[in-house]
Amino acid sequence: MNMAEPEQFAVAGLRGSLRRDVDMRRHTTWRAGGRAERVYRPADLADLATFLRGLPADEPLLAVGLGSNLLVRDGGLRGTVLLLHAALGELRREADGLVYAQAGVPGAKLARFAALHNLSGAEFFAGIPGTVGGMLAMNAGCYGSETWEKVARVQVMDRGGALQERTAADYEIGYRRVVRRESPRACGASPILQRGDRGDFLSVSQCDEWFVAAWLRFEKGDGAMVREKIKGLLEKRIASQPLNLPNAGSVFRNPPGDYAARLIEQCGLKGRQIGGARVSEKHANFIVNTSNATATDIENLIGEVQMVVQQKTGIELHPEVRIIGDAT
Ligand SMILES: Cc1cc2nc3c(=O)[nH]c(=O)nc-3n(C[C@H](O)[C@H](O)[C@H](O)COP(=O)(O)OP(=O)(O)OC[C@H]3O[C@@H](n4cnc5c(N)ncnc54)[C@H](O)[C@@H]3O)c2cc1C
């Protein structure tokens, strides 16, 4: 362990790194927001189990992958962030043909690995800048495919460091939504946004179980053709998304039968700016950080877009991004 810590964090034999007062701008693609009290990056699965077993039972814990769907409020996060990207990175083909991918593996790496093994069906992961853990938690998807369609089973770890396997039948799975049937708090996968008294969003960031790996099923394919398809999908993204500025992908869920981007554009909100946060001119459902946006700028802009769209169209937009942490 890197630093001196209160006794309950100083578990003997830990091989990961524990840092205090960490700027979460470095760990979110919006490059905005507050600090985390503690961040632990485990060395591997066994090390994560040892760390979890040593924690106080009430320690707030939040798993973070690449932070590509997260807004951490400027007041920061209490408790410990489990940083799984660049930590749980095992990726292999099993004897039965399934692909075993740990939670920290990025989507692009997974897609390339599948192509290398002449497997098709993983192409869509290439353009999602998240990790396997984050994609399982969000049921991330695009171009007609979703993460959980590919899942044979998942491996989860609980607060006691125990591993278990689960299947899709253990979860209610929908559009960017994954909730454990027995225990909605599990996996950080329940909708964690709640309406607060002031009409803003509060977060429930504590949970009891996290995705640490998945066994994924892909079809046999031709590696060269798969690589071509990936190239095509990435070109489509570059043409339609403002990837030159920090962002968190689509901010709002698409309402049934419509597109959030279409509604936002129709309401004349493209280019609307608060502080350093701006509704992208290129893709209306993206909010970009033009320069030094605070999480408050971004959250206020989210609120304004919701208000204007509601007033002009009667449709309530719900954030797809997860807003967590304390307000300043
Ligand atoms: C440019 C851009 C394009 C995008 N395009 C798409 C797209 O096409 N489709 C799409 O669905 N999304 C898209 N996204 C959003 C984002 O990439 C996905 O939601 C992705 O799944 C988030 O993965 P992450 O590892 O970054 O998760 P994070 O942002 O780190 O976390 C997201 C949520 O998952 C939870 N979580 C993370 N890891 C775990 C774990 N191991 N166990 C349990 N819970 C966990 C976190 O606590 C948090 O609640 C895009 C984002 C960007 C920036």
Short mmCIF file of C-alpha atoms and ligand atoms in Angstrom, two decimals:
data_model
loop_
_atom_site.label_atom_id
_atom_site.label_comp_id
_atom_site.label_asym_id
_atom_site.label_seq_id
_atom_site.Cartn_x
_atom_site.Cartn_y
_atom_site.Cartn_z
CA MET A 1 0.00 0.00 0.00
CA ASN A 2 1.33 3.45 -0.91
CA MET A 3 0.39 5.70 1.98
CA ALA A 4 -0.12 5.68 5.70
CA GLU A 5 -3.84 5.23 6.31
CA PRO A 6 -6.22 4.97 9.23
CA GLU A 7 -5.88 1.57 10.84
CA GLN A 8 -8.94 0.04 9.19
CA PHE A 9 -7.40 0.57 5.73
CA ALA A 10 -3.96 -0.71 6.61
CA VAL A 11 -4.61 -4.38 5.88
CA ALA A 12 -1.45 -6.45 5.75
CA GLY A 13 -0.46 -7.91 2.40
CA LEU A 14 -2.27 -5.48 0.11
CA ARG A 15 -0.56 -5.10 -3.25
CA GLY A 16 -2.74 -2.41 -4.82
CA SER A 17 -2.43 1.35 -4.44
CA LEU A 18 -4.46 3.45 -2.06
CA ARG A 19 -4.54 7.20 -2.57
CA ARG A 20 -6.30 9.89 -0.59
CA ASP A 21 -8.03 13.08 -1.70
CA VAL A 22 -7.95 12.15 -5.37
CA ASP A 23 -9.05 14.56 -8.10
CA MET A 24 -11.78 12.63 -9.91
CA ARG A 25 -11.33 14.85 -12.97
CA ARG A 26 -8.48 12.49 -13.80
CA HIS A 27 -10.82 9.50 -13.70
CA THR A 28 -13.86 10.78 -15.59
CA THR A 29 -14.13 11.52 -19.31
CA TRP A 30 -15.90 14.83 -18.59
CA ARG A 31 -12.71 15.95 -16.84
CA ALA A 32 -14.87 17.84 -14.35
CA GLY A 33 -15.98 17.48 -10.76
CA GLY A 34 -14.78 16.95 -7.25
CA ARG A 35 -12.37 14.79 -5.30
CA ALA A 36 -12.72 11.33 -3.79
CA GLU A 37 -11.81 10.75 -0.18
CA ARG A 38 -9.95 7.55 -1.13
CA VAL A 39 -9.25 5.63 -4.32
CA TYR A 40 -8.09 2.03 -4.27
CA ARG A 41 -6.71 0.41 -7.42
CA PRO A 42 -6.41 -3.32 -6.68
CA ALA A 43 -3.52 -5.36 -8.05
CA ASP A 44 -5.88 -8.16 -9.08
CA LEU A 45 -9.02 -10.00 -8.02
CA ALA A 46 -7.46 -11.63 -4.95
CA ASP A 47 -6.10 -8.27 -3.83
CA LEU A 48 -9.53 -6.64 -4.24
CA ALA A 49 -11.01 -9.38 -2.02
CA THR A 50 -8.37 -8.75 0.67
CA PHE A 51 -9.01 -5.00 0.54
CA LEU A 52 -12.80 -5.40 0.81
CA ARG A 53 -12.50 -7.81 3.75
CA GLY A 54 -10.49 -5.24 5.67
CA LEU A 55 -12.99 -2.38 5.29
CA PRO A 56 -15.45 -1.12 7.88
CA ALA A 57 -18.90 -2.57 7.09
CA ASP A 58 -20.39 0.88 6.46
CA GLU A 59 -17.65 2.24 4.18
CA PRO A 60 -19.31 3.82 1.11
CA LEU A 61 -17.88 2.13 -1.99
CA LEU A 62 -18.21 3.03 -5.63
CA ALA A 63 -16.81 1.03 -8.54
CA VAL A 64 -15.44 3.17 -11.35
CA GLY A 65 -14.22 1.97 -14.72
CA LEU A 66 -13.24 4.67 -17.17
CA GLY A 67 -15.69 7.19 -15.71
CA SER A 68 -17.29 7.65 -19.12
CA ASN A 69 -20.80 7.81 -17.76
CA LEU A 70 -20.18 9.67 -14.52
CA LEU A 71 -20.60 13.18 -13.20
CA VAL A 72 -18.93 13.56 -9.80
CA ARG A 73 -20.31 16.63 -8.12
CA ASP A 74 -17.87 19.36 -7.09
CA GLY A 75 -18.26 18.54 -3.37
CA GLY A 76 -16.70 15.16 -4.09
CA LEU A 77 -17.23 11.60 -2.95
CA ARG A 78 -17.14 10.28 0.59
CA GLY A 79 -15.75 6.81 1.07
CA THR A 80 -13.66 4.75 -1.31
CA VAL A 81 -13.66 4.51 -5.08
CA LEU A 82 -12.67 1.09 -6.40
CA LEU A 83 -10.83 1.93 -9.58
CA LEU A 84 -11.04 -1.18 -11.73
CA HIS A 85 -9.73 0.06 -15.05
CA ALA A 86 -6.10 -0.94 -15.52
CA ALA A 87 -6.56 -3.24 -12.53
CA LEU A 88 -8.84 -6.17 -13.42
CA GLY A 89 -7.54 -6.68 -16.94
CA GLU A 90 -7.57 -10.42 -17.64
CA LEU A 91 -8.91 -11.35 -21.06
CA ARG A 92 -8.82 -14.89 -22.45
CA ARG A 93 -10.61 -17.45 -24.61
CA GLU A 94 -11.92 -20.38 -22.59
CA ALA A 95 -11.84 -24.01 -23.76
CA ASP A 96 -15.62 -23.89 -24.36
CA GLY A 97 -15.19 -20.91 -26.74
CA LEU A 98 -16.51 -18.22 -24.38
CA VAL A 99 -14.47 -15.05 -23.83
CA TYR A 100 -13.60 -14.33 -20.19
CA ALA A 101 -13.16 -10.58 -19.70
CA GLN A 102 -12.50 -8.96 -16.34
CA ALA A 103 -14.26 -5.77 -15.32
CA GLY A 104 -11.36 -3.44 -16.12
CA VAL A 105 -11.00 -4.46 -19.79
CA PRO A 106 -11.89 -1.56 -22.10
CA GLY A 107 -14.53 -2.09 -24.81
CA ALA A 108 -12.05 -1.35 -27.62
CA LYS A 109 -9.65 -4.03 -26.36
CA LEU A 110 -12.48 -6.56 -26.12
CA ALA A 111 -13.58 -5.84 -29.69
CA ARG A 112 -10.00 -6.22 -31.00
CA PHE A 113 -9.52 -9.45 -29.05
CA ALA A 114 -12.70 -10.94 -30.56
CA ALA A 115 -11.57 -9.95 -34.07
CA LEU A 116 -8.19 -11.56 -33.46
CA HIS A 117 -9.96 -14.80 -32.54
CA ASN A 118 -12.23 -14.62 -35.60
CA LEU A 119 -15.31 -13.93 -33.50
CA SER A 120 -18.09 -11.58 -34.56
CA GLY A 121 -20.69 -9.74 -32.48
CA ALA A 122 -18.28 -7.74 -30.32
CA GLU A 123 -17.75 -4.94 -32.84
CA PHE A 124 -20.11 -2.51 -31.12
CA PHE A 125 -17.94 -2.53 -27.97
CA ALA A 126 -15.15 -0.83 -29.95
CA GLY A 127 -16.72 2.62 -29.84
CA ILE A 128 -17.93 2.58 -26.24
CA PRO A 129 -15.16 4.18 -24.18
CA GLY A 130 -15.98 2.21 -21.03
CA THR A 131 -14.90 -0.97 -19.29
CA VAL A 132 -16.59 -4.38 -19.16
CA GLY A 133 -17.71 -3.59 -15.57
CA GLY A 134 -19.27 -0.28 -16.55
CA MET A 135 -20.87 -1.80 -19.64
CA LEU A 136 -22.42 -4.59 -17.57
CA ALA A 137 -23.70 -2.08 -15.00
CA MET A 138 -25.21 0.14 -17.70
CA ASN A 139 -26.18 -2.55 -20.21
CA ALA A 140 -24.31 -0.31 -22.63
CA GLY A 141 -25.12 -0.66 -26.27
CA CYS A 142 -25.30 0.91 -29.71
CA TYR A 143 -26.11 0.16 -33.32
CA GLY A 144 -28.73 -2.42 -32.32
CA SER A 145 -26.61 -4.44 -29.87
CA GLU A 146 -26.48 -4.45 -26.07
CA THR A 147 -23.96 -5.82 -23.60
CA TRP A 148 -26.20 -8.33 -21.87
CA GLU A 149 -27.19 -10.02 -25.15
CA LYS A 150 -23.63 -11.34 -25.18
CA VAL A 151 -23.43 -12.46 -21.55
CA ALA A 152 -23.34 -16.18 -20.75
CA ARG A 153 -22.70 -15.45 -17.08
CA VAL A 154 -21.03 -12.89 -14.85
CA GLN A 155 -18.71 -13.09 -11.89
CA VAL A 156 -19.51 -10.78 -8.97
CA MET A 157 -17.72 -9.97 -5.74
CA ASP A 158 -19.49 -8.91 -2.55
CA ARG A 159 -18.33 -6.73 0.34
CA GLY A 160 -16.89 -9.77 2.06
CA GLY A 161 -14.65 -10.41 -0.95
CA ALA A 162 -16.58 -13.57 -1.89
CA LEU A 163 -16.95 -14.47 -5.56
CA GLN A 164 -20.13 -15.79 -7.14
CA GLU A 165 -21.43 -16.44 -10.61
CA ARG A 166 -24.76 -15.10 -11.82
CA THR A 167 -26.71 -15.20 -15.06
CA ALA A 168 -29.03 -12.74 -16.79
CA ALA A 169 -31.96 -14.45 -15.04
CA ASP A 170 -30.73 -12.92 -11.75
CA TYR A 171 -31.27 -9.38 -13.10
CA GLU A 172 -33.98 -7.20 -14.54
CA ILE A 173 -32.31 -5.99 -17.69
CA GLY A 174 -33.55 -3.17 -19.88
CA TYR A 175 -32.47 -0.10 -21.79
CA ARG A 176 -29.35 1.15 -19.92
CA ARG A 177 -30.73 -0.53 -16.81
CA VAL A 178 -29.60 -3.58 -14.84
CA VAL A 179 -31.08 -4.31 -11.40
CA ARG A 180 -30.50 -7.39 -9.32
CA ARG A 181 -33.90 -9.01 -8.72
CA GLU A 182 -33.27 -10.00 -5.10
CA SER A 183 -31.36 -6.94 -4.02
CA PRO A 184 -31.69 -3.67 -5.95
CA ARG A 185 -28.64 -2.26 -4.15
CA ALA A 186 -26.34 -4.84 -5.67
CA CYS A 187 -23.80 -3.98 -8.34
CA GLY A 188 -24.25 -0.23 -8.34
CA ALA A 189 -26.50 -1.11 -11.19
CA SER A 190 -29.77 0.14 -9.82
CA PRO A 191 -30.87 3.57 -10.98
CA ILE A 192 -28.94 5.70 -8.52
CA LEU A 193 -30.53 9.01 -9.35
CA GLN A 194 -33.28 10.21 -7.12
CA ARG A 195 -35.22 13.43 -7.20
CA GLY A 196 -34.14 15.58 -4.29
CA ASP A 197 -36.14 18.21 -2.46
CA ARG A 198 -34.84 20.98 -4.66
CA GLY A 199 -35.72 19.06 -7.80
CA ASP A 200 -32.10 18.13 -8.30
CA PHE A 201 -30.51 14.71 -8.19
CA LEU A 202 -29.12 12.94 -5.19
CA SER A 203 -27.11 9.81 -5.47
CA VAL A 204 -27.11 6.52 -3.66
CA SER A 205 -23.61 5.36 -4.30
CA GLN A 206 -23.36 2.58 -1.77
CA CYS A 207 -23.88 -0.95 -2.94
CA ASP A 208 -23.01 -4.46 -1.88
CA GLU A 209 -21.81 -6.34 -4.93
CA TRP A 210 -19.80 -5.54 -8.05
CA PHE A 211 -19.19 -7.09 -11.44
CA VAL A 212 -15.63 -8.36 -11.62
CA ALA A 213 -15.80 -10.35 -14.88
CA ALA A 214 -18.07 -11.79 -17.55
CA TRP A 215 -18.07 -14.81 -19.81
CA LEU A 216 -19.24 -13.54 -23.18
CA ARG A 217 -20.57 -15.49 -26.14
CA PHE A 218 -19.75 -14.41 -29.70
CA GLU A 219 -20.35 -16.11 -33.05
CA LYS A 220 -17.69 -17.45 -35.37
CA GLY A 221 -16.69 -14.83 -37.91
CA ASP A 222 -13.98 -13.64 -40.22
CA GLY A 223 -11.37 -11.48 -38.46
CA ALA A 224 -10.70 -9.25 -41.46
CA MET A 225 -14.41 -8.58 -42.02
CA VAL A 226 -14.91 -7.92 -38.32
CA ARG A 227 -12.06 -5.37 -38.35
CA GLU A 228 -13.64 -3.66 -41.38
CA LYS A 229 -16.96 -3.43 -39.52
CA ILE A 230 -15.21 -1.92 -36.48
CA LYS A 231 -13.52 0.64 -38.72
CA GLY A 232 -16.89 1.59 -40.24
CA LEU A 233 -18.55 1.98 -36.84
CA LEU A 234 -15.70 4.14 -35.53
CA GLU A 235 -15.84 6.37 -38.61
CA LYS A 236 -19.57 6.84 -38.03
CA ARG A 237 -18.85 7.98 -34.46
CA ILE A 238 -16.11 10.37 -35.47
CA ALA A 239 -18.50 11.92 -38.01
CA SER A 240 -21.39 12.34 -35.58
CA GLN A 241 -19.90 12.88 -32.09
CA PRO A 242 -17.85 15.76 -30.63
CA LEU A 243 -14.93 13.56 -29.64
CA ASN A 244 -12.44 16.46 -29.62
CA LEU A 245 -13.81 17.81 -26.31
CA PRO A 246 -14.32 16.02 -22.96
CA ASN A 247 -17.82 14.54 -22.71
CA ALA A 248 -19.72 11.58 -21.27
CA GLY A 249 -21.54 10.37 -24.36
CA SER A 250 -25.32 10.67 -24.46
CA VAL A 251 -26.46 12.67 -21.46
CA PHE A 252 -30.15 11.73 -21.63
CA ARG A 253 -31.91 8.45 -22.25
CA ASN A 254 -34.00 8.40 -25.40
CA PRO A 255 -37.67 8.70 -24.48
CA PRO A 256 -39.89 5.89 -25.83
CA GLY A 257 -40.28 6.24 -29.61
CA ASP A 258 -38.12 9.35 -29.90
CA TYR A 259 -34.58 10.64 -29.63
CA ALA A 260 -33.36 12.98 -26.91
CA ALA A 261 -31.00 14.64 -29.42
CA ARG A 262 -33.87 15.40 -31.81
CA LEU A 263 -35.96 16.99 -29.02
CA ILE A 264 -33.04 19.07 -27.71
CA GLU A 265 -32.23 20.32 -31.19
CA GLN A 266 -35.89 21.06 -31.92
CA CYS A 267 -35.99 23.22 -28.77
CA GLY A 268 -33.11 25.34 -30.09
CA LEU A 269 -30.73 24.24 -27.34
CA LYS A 270 -27.68 23.37 -29.45
CA GLY A 271 -24.86 25.65 -28.37
CA ARG A 272 -26.54 26.64 -25.07
CA GLN A 273 -23.76 27.23 -22.56
CA ILE A 274 -23.41 27.54 -18.79
CA GLY A 275 -19.89 28.28 -17.58
CA GLY A 276 -17.59 25.86 -19.38
CA ALA A 277 -20.37 23.40 -20.26
CA ARG A 278 -22.04 23.53 -23.66
CA VAL A 279 -24.70 21.54 -25.50
CA SER A 280 -22.71 20.25 -28.46
CA GLU A 281 -23.43 21.74 -31.87
CA LYS A 282 -22.44 18.43 -33.44
CA HIS A 283 -24.65 16.12 -31.35
CA ALA A 284 -27.38 17.72 -29.24
CA ASN A 285 -27.45 14.90 -26.67
CA PHE A 286 -23.79 15.53 -25.78
CA ILE A 287 -22.65 18.16 -23.29
CA VAL A 288 -19.03 19.08 -23.83
CA ASN A 289 -16.54 20.59 -21.42
CA THR A 290 -15.24 23.51 -23.45
CA SER A 291 -12.73 24.63 -20.81
CA ASN A 292 -12.62 24.13 -17.07
CA ALA A 293 -16.33 23.33 -16.70
CA THR A 294 -17.33 22.50 -13.15
CA ALA A 295 -19.70 19.65 -12.37
CA THR A 296 -22.12 22.36 -11.24
CA ASP A 297 -21.98 23.98 -14.71
CA ILE A 298 -22.75 20.61 -16.29
CA GLU A 299 -25.52 19.73 -13.85
CA ASN A 300 -27.12 23.15 -14.22
CA LEU A 301 -27.06 22.78 -18.00
CA ILE A 302 -28.63 19.31 -17.67
CA GLY A 303 -31.37 20.89 -15.56
CA GLU A 304 -31.92 23.70 -18.03
CA VAL A 305 -32.20 21.31 -20.99
CA GLN A 306 -34.71 19.22 -19.05
CA MET A 307 -36.75 22.30 -18.16
CA VAL A 308 -36.84 23.77 -21.68
CA VAL A 309 -37.65 20.41 -23.34
CA GLN A 310 -40.41 19.79 -20.79
CA GLN A 311 -41.89 23.26 -21.32
CA LYS A 312 -41.76 23.14 -25.11
CA THR A 313 -42.64 19.50 -25.80
CA GLY A 314 -44.19 18.17 -22.58
CA ILE A 315 -41.60 15.37 -22.58
CA GLU A 316 -39.48 14.73 -19.49
CA LEU A 317 -35.90 13.77 -20.29
CA HIS A 318 -34.09 11.51 -17.82
CA PRO A 319 -30.30 11.50 -17.53
CA GLU A 320 -28.46 8.42 -18.70
CA VAL A 321 -25.29 9.69 -17.01
CA ARG A 322 -24.94 8.93 -13.32
CA ILE A 323 -24.68 11.99 -11.12
CA ILE A 324 -23.01 11.19 -7.82
CA GLY A 325 -21.37 12.86 -4.85
CA ASP A 326 -21.98 15.95 -2.77
CA ALA A 327 -22.91 19.38 -4.01
CA THR A 328 -20.55 22.15 -2.92
C1 LIG B 1 -17.74 9.47 -26.38
C2 LIG B 1 -18.67 8.53 -25.64
C3 LIG B 1 -19.49 7.67 -26.34
C4 LIG B 1 -20.33 6.80 -25.67
N1 LIG B 1 -21.11 5.95 -26.39
C5 LIG B 1 -21.92 5.09 -25.75
C6 LIG B 1 -22.73 4.17 -26.50
O1 LIG B 1 -22.70 4.12 -27.72
N2 LIG B 1 -23.54 3.35 -25.81
C7 LIG B 1 -23.59 3.35 -24.44
O2 LIG B 1 -24.34 2.56 -23.87
N3 LIG B 1 -22.83 4.19 -23.72
C8 LIG B 1 -22.00 5.06 -24.33
N4 LIG B 1 -21.22 5.91 -23.60
C9 LIG B 1 -21.34 5.93 -22.12
C10 LIG B 1 -20.35 5.01 -21.39
O3 LIG B 1 -19.19 4.76 -22.16
C11 LIG B 1 -21.01 3.68 -21.02
O4 LIG B 1 -22.09 3.88 -20.14
C12 LIG B 1 -20.02 2.71 -20.35
O5 LIG B 1 -20.68 1.48 -20.15
C13 LIG B 1 -19.48 3.21 -19.01
O6 LIG B 1 -18.38 2.40 -18.67
P1 LIG B 1 -17.30 2.93 -17.61
O7 LIG B 1 -16.36 1.81 -17.36
O8 LIG B 1 -16.72 4.20 -18.06
O9 LIG B 1 -18.24 3.13 -16.35
P2 LIG B 1 -18.20 4.34 -15.27
O10 LIG B 1 -18.57 5.60 -15.95
O11 LIG B 1 -16.88 4.28 -14.58
O12 LIG B 1 -19.36 3.89 -14.33
C14 LIG B 1 -20.70 3.92 -14.78
C15 LIG B 1 -21.60 3.25 -13.73
O13 LIG B 1 -21.29 1.87 -13.67
C16 LIG B 1 -20.91 1.50 -12.34
N5 LIG B 1 -19.85 0.52 -12.44
C17 LIG B 1 -18.64 0.67 -13.06
N6 LIG B 1 -17.93 -0.46 -12.95
C18 LIG B 1 -18.70 -1.33 -12.24
C19 LIG B 1 -18.50 -2.67 -11.78
N7 LIG B 1 -17.37 -3.33 -12.05
N8 LIG B 1 -19.49 -3.27 -11.08
C20 LIG B 1 -20.63 -2.59 -10.81
N9 LIG B 1 -20.87 -1.32 -11.20
C21 LIG B 1 -19.92 -0.71 -11.91
C22 LIG B 1 -20.42 2.79 -11.70
O14 LIG B 1 -20.50 2.71 -10.30
C23 LIG B 1 -21.39 3.78 -12.31
O15 LIG B 1 -22.61 3.76 -11.64
C24 LIG B 1 -20.35 6.79 -24.25
C25 LIG B 1 -19.51 7.66 -23.54
C26 LIG B 1 -18.67 8.50 -24.22
C27 LIG B 1 -17.74 9.40 -23.45
#
